[in-house]
Coordinates of C-alpha atoms in Angstrom, one line a residue:
M18 CA -34.7 10.3 2.1
S19 CA -30.9 10.5 0.3
I20 CA -29.9 10.0 -3.0
G21 CA -28.2 6.5 -1.2
D22 CA -31.8 5.6 -0.3
S23 CA -33.4 6.9 -3.3
L24 CA -31.0 4.7 -5.3
A25 CA -31.8 1.6 -3.0
E26 CA -35.3 1.7 -3.3
A27 CA -35.4 2.1 -6.9
R28 CA -33.2 -0.7 -7.1
R29 CA -35.3 -2.7 -5.0
R30 CA -38.2 -2.0 -6.9
A31 CA -36.9 -2.2 -10.4
G32 CA -36.4 -6.0 -8.9
L33 CA -32.6 -5.9 -9.4
S34 CA -29.3 -6.7 -7.4
V35 CA -25.9 -4.8 -6.8
Y36 CA -24.5 -7.1 -8.8
E37 CA -26.6 -6.7 -11.8
V38 CA -26.5 -3.1 -11.5
S39 CA -22.9 -3.1 -12.0
R40 CA -23.2 -5.4 -14.6
Q41 CA -25.1 -3.1 -16.5
T42 CA -23.3 0.2 -15.3
R43 CA -19.6 -1.2 -15.4
V44 CA -19.4 0.4 -12.3
R45 CA -17.8 -1.4 -9.7
E46 CA -20.4 -3.2 -6.4
P47 CA -17.9 -2.1 -3.8
I48 CA -18.9 1.8 -5.3
I49 CA -22.8 1.2 -5.7
R50 CA -23.1 0.0 -2.1
G51 CA -20.8 3.0 -0.9
I52 CA -23.3 5.3 -2.6
E53 CA -26.4 3.7 -1.7
R54 CA -24.9 4.3 1.8
D55 CA -24.1 7.8 0.9
D56 CA -20.2 7.2 1.0
Y57 CA -18.9 8.5 -2.0
S58 CA -15.0 8.2 -1.0
A59 CA -14.5 5.5 -3.3
C60 CA -15.6 7.5 -6.3
G61 CA -12.9 9.4 -6.9
G62 CA -13.8 12.7 -6.8
D63 CA -17.4 15.0 -7.6
F64 CA -16.9 15.0 -11.2
Y65 CA -16.6 10.9 -11.4
A66 CA -19.2 10.4 -8.0
R67 CA -22.4 12.4 -10.4
G68 CA -21.1 10.3 -13.7
H69 CA -21.8 6.7 -11.1
I70 CA -25.2 8.5 -9.8
R71 CA -26.3 9.2 -13.4
L72 CA -25.7 5.8 -14.6
I73 CA -26.7 4.1 -11.5
A74 CA -30.1 6.0 -11.4
R75 CA -30.8 5.2 -15.1
A76 CA -30.4 1.6 -15.0
V77 CA -32.7 1.3 -12.0
G78 CA -35.1 3.8 -13.7
A79 CA -35.0 6.7 -11.8
D80 CA -34.5 10.4 -12.5
P81 CA -30.6 11.2 -12.3
E82 CA -30.8 15.0 -12.5
P83 CA -32.8 15.6 -8.7
L84 CA -30.2 13.4 -7.4
I85 CA -27.4 15.4 -9.1
R86 CA -29.0 18.9 -8.3
E87 CA -29.4 17.1 -3.9
Y88 CA -25.3 15.9 -4.6
D89 CA -24.3 19.7 -5.5
A90 CA -26.4 20.9 -2.1
T91 CA -25.1 18.9 -0.1
V92 CA -22.1 16.6 -0.7
R93 CA -20.4 18.6 -3.6
S94 CA -17.0 19.7 -2.6
D95 CA -15.9 23.6 -2.9
E96 CA -12.1 22.6 -4.3
P97 CA -12.1 23.5 -7.7
V98 CA -11.4 20.6 -10.0
T99 CA -8.9 20.4 -12.3
A100 CA -8.1 18.7 -15.3
A101 CA -5.5 16.6 -13.3
D102 CA -8.5 15.2 -10.7
L103 CA -10.2 14.5 -14.0
F104 CA -7.3 12.0 -15.3
R105 CA -6.2 10.7 -12.4
P106 CA -6.8 7.0 -11.3
V107 CA -9.3 6.0 -9.1
T108 CA -6.5 3.3 -7.8
P109 CA -2.9 4.4 -7.3
I110 CA -1.1 3.6 -9.5
R111 CA 2.6 1.6 -8.0
V112 CA 5.4 2.5 -9.8
R113 CA 8.7 0.0 -10.0
E114 CA 12.0 1.0 -9.0
P115 CA 14.3 1.1 -12.4
Q116 CA 16.0 -1.9 -12.7
P117 CA 19.6 -2.1 -13.9
R118 CA 20.2 -2.9 -17.8
R119 CA 21.9 -6.2 -18.5
P120 CA 24.1 -6.6 -22.0
W121 CA 22.5 -10.0 -22.6
M122 CA 18.8 -9.0 -22.4
A123 CA 19.7 -6.3 -24.8
A124 CA 21.1 -8.5 -27.1
L125 CA 18.3 -10.8 -26.7
G126 CA 15.9 -8.0 -28.0
L127 CA 17.6 -7.3 -30.5
V128 CA 17.4 -11.3 -31.9
L129 CA 14.0 -11.3 -30.8
V130 CA 12.9 -8.1 -32.8
I131 CA 15.0 -9.2 -36.2
V132 CA 12.9 -12.6 -36.0
I133 CA 9.5 -10.9 -35.6
G134 CA 10.7 -8.2 -38.4
F135 CA 11.7 -11.4 -41.0
A136 CA 8.4 -13.3 -40.0
A137 CA 6.3 -9.8 -40.7
Y138 CA 8.3 -9.8 -43.9
K139 CA 7.3 -13.1 -45.5
L140 CA 3.6 -12.9 -44.6
I141 CA 3.4 -9.8 -45.4
S142 CA 5.5 -10.7 -49.3
G143 CA 3.4 -14.0 -49.3
P144 CA 4.8 -16.3 -52.2
R145 CA 5.1 -15.4 -55.9
H146 CA 3.1 -17.4 -58.7
A147 CA 6.7 -17.9 -61.2
P148 CA 5.8 -16.8 -64.9
P149 CA 4.7 -19.2 -67.2
A150 CA 7.5 -21.6 -69.1
N151 CA 5.4 -20.6 -72.6
P152 CA 4.2 -16.6 -72.5
A153 CA 2.7 -17.7 -76.1
A154 CA 1.1 -20.7 -74.4
A155 CA -0.2 -17.8 -71.4
I156 CA -1.7 -15.7 -74.6
R157 CA -3.5 -18.3 -75.9
A158 CA -5.3 -19.5 -73.2
G159 CA -6.0 -15.8 -72.1
S160 CA -7.8 -15.0 -75.2
G161 CA -9.3 -18.2 -75.5
T162 CA -10.7 -17.9 -72.0
H163 CA -11.9 -14.4 -72.9
H164 CA -13.6 -15.9 -75.9
R165 CA -15.6 -18.5 -74.2
G166 CA -16.8 -15.3 -71.6
A167 CA -17.6 -13.7 -74.5
Q168 CA -20.0 -16.0 -75.6
T169 CA -21.9 -17.1 -72.6
G170 CA -22.7 -13.4 -71.4
H171 CA -21.1 -13.5 -68.2
P172 CA -18.9 -10.7 -67.3
A173 CA -15.1 -11.2 -66.1
A174 CA -14.6 -11.8 -62.1
T175 CA -12.9 -8.5 -60.6
P176 CA -10.9 -9.2 -56.9
A177 CA -12.9 -8.3 -54.0
A178 CA -13.1 -4.8 -52.2
V179 CA -10.9 -5.1 -49.1
S180 CA -12.6 -3.0 -46.3
P181 CA -10.8 -0.2 -44.8
Y182 CA -11.4 -1.7 -41.6
A183 CA -10.1 -4.9 -41.8
H184 CA -7.5 -4.7 -39.0
E185 CA -8.8 -1.8 -36.7
V186 CA -12.1 -0.9 -35.5
V187 CA -12.9 2.9 -35.7
V188 CA -14.9 4.8 -32.9
S189 CA -16.4 8.2 -32.9
L190 CA -19.2 9.6 -30.6
T191 CA -20.7 12.6 -30.1
A192 CA -22.7 13.6 -26.6
S193 CA -26.2 15.7 -27.0
Q194 CA -26.0 14.7 -23.6
D195 CA -23.3 13.3 -21.1
C196 CA -22.7 9.7 -21.5
W197 CA -20.1 7.2 -20.1
V198 CA -18.4 4.9 -22.0
G199 CA -15.9 2.0 -21.4
F200 CA -14.2 -1.0 -23.8
T201 CA -12.9 -4.4 -22.7
T202 CA -11.5 -7.0 -24.5
P203 CA -14.0 -10.0 -25.5
G204 CA -13.6 -12.1 -22.3
G205 CA -14.2 -8.8 -19.7
G206 CA -10.5 -7.8 -19.9
Y207 CA -10.2 -3.7 -18.6
L208 CA -8.6 -1.2 -21.4
T209 CA -10.3 1.9 -21.2
Q210 CA -13.5 4.2 -20.1
A211 CA -14.1 7.8 -19.9
Y212 CA -17.2 9.9 -19.3
V213 CA -18.4 11.6 -22.6
V214 CA -19.8 15.5 -21.4
A215 CA -22.7 16.7 -24.0
G216 CA -21.6 19.1 -26.5
T217 CA -17.9 17.3 -26.8
S218 CA -16.9 14.4 -29.2
K219 CA -14.0 11.8 -28.8
S220 CA -12.9 9.1 -30.9
W221 CA -11.1 5.7 -29.9
T222 CA -9.2 3.5 -32.3
F223 CA -8.4 -0.4 -31.7
G224 CA -6.1 -2.8 -33.6
Y225 CA -8.1 -5.9 -32.6
A226 CA -12.0 -6.6 -31.4
V227 CA -13.5 -4.9 -28.5
Q228 CA -16.8 -4.8 -26.2
M229 CA -18.4 -1.3 -26.0
R230 CA -20.1 -0.2 -23.0
L231 CA -22.8 2.6 -23.5
G232 CA -24.3 3.8 -20.3
N233 CA -26.7 6.8 -22.4
P234 CA -26.9 5.6 -25.9
G235 CA -30.5 7.9 -26.4
G236 CA -27.8 11.2 -25.6
I237 CA -25.9 10.3 -28.5
S238 CA -24.3 9.9 -32.1
V239 CA -21.6 6.8 -32.1
T240 CA -20.4 5.3 -35.5
V241 CA -18.2 1.8 -36.1
D242 CA -16.0 1.6 -38.8
G243 CA -18.2 4.1 -40.4
R244 CA -21.8 3.2 -39.5
N245 CA -24.6 3.6 -36.7
P246 CA -23.9 -0.1 -34.4
L247 CA -27.3 1.4 -32.1
P248 CA -30.6 -0.4 -33.2
P249 CA -33.3 1.5 -33.8
G250 CA -35.1 3.5 -30.5
T251 CA -31.8 2.1 -27.9
T252 CA -32.0 4.3 -24.7
N253 CA -30.8 2.2 -21.6
P254 CA -27.2 1.0 -21.2
I255 CA -25.9 -1.6 -23.9
T256 CA -22.8 -3.6 -24.8
L257 CA -21.5 -3.7 -28.2
S258 CA -19.2 -6.9 -29.1
L259 CA -17.1 -5.1 -32.2
G260 CA -14.7 -7.1 -34.3
L261 CA -12.5 -6.2 -36.7
G262 CA -13.4 -6.6 -40.6
G263 CA -16.9 -4.2 -39.4
S264 CA -18.2 -7.0 -37.5
I265 CA -21.1 -5.7 -34.7
A266 CA -23.0 -7.6 -32.5
T267 CA -25.5 -6.7 -29.4
G268 CA -24.6 -7.9 -25.7
G269 CA -22.3 -10.6 -24.6

């Protein structure tokens, strides 16, 4: 039985549709259908084909290792893989011809930069409290407050600590097994993806909320804003919603 037949049969046994497998793995449906027909032309090369086979096999409950060995023995190209091949996008990038610059556009851009800079300055600086008109009265009022606090035994209030991750999401991942990881916006818009090979580490920083999809959470160590976001015993592919200020939720 071929690789594609094995994956298709395992998917049917698991009661999953191609659409459901695509949602779990973030592998596009045309690629999954092509692999089930033993057509790997849409994968973008051997490196990505192996990664897709692993993700699909784990999603449908099949052992990926025999399938990878069969791929290497029957399908793998004999040409060496270069660094350029690993980072080459599957869909060709369309390069636009440079447009002639117009003077009025440069002036408009300068005006926008000035307006945005002024708004940012006002936002950061914030309102300032005016000093009291009577410093002596302010001192007496402060002393009275301190005295009442000593009588009641209540400690003086201290400002709340600001989280170091209040304005960014920091993800660090170390793989003990090969793992696919992808990031999208909360609305599902594509941001980036990577295939982290066993024994290597990778990190990402975002200045906004994101969704993170992990293909092999059982084979990695991951922290988000300095803490482990995975529920105990997680081994199947999982999606995590990561927000600013350390907010983490599963699903989505």
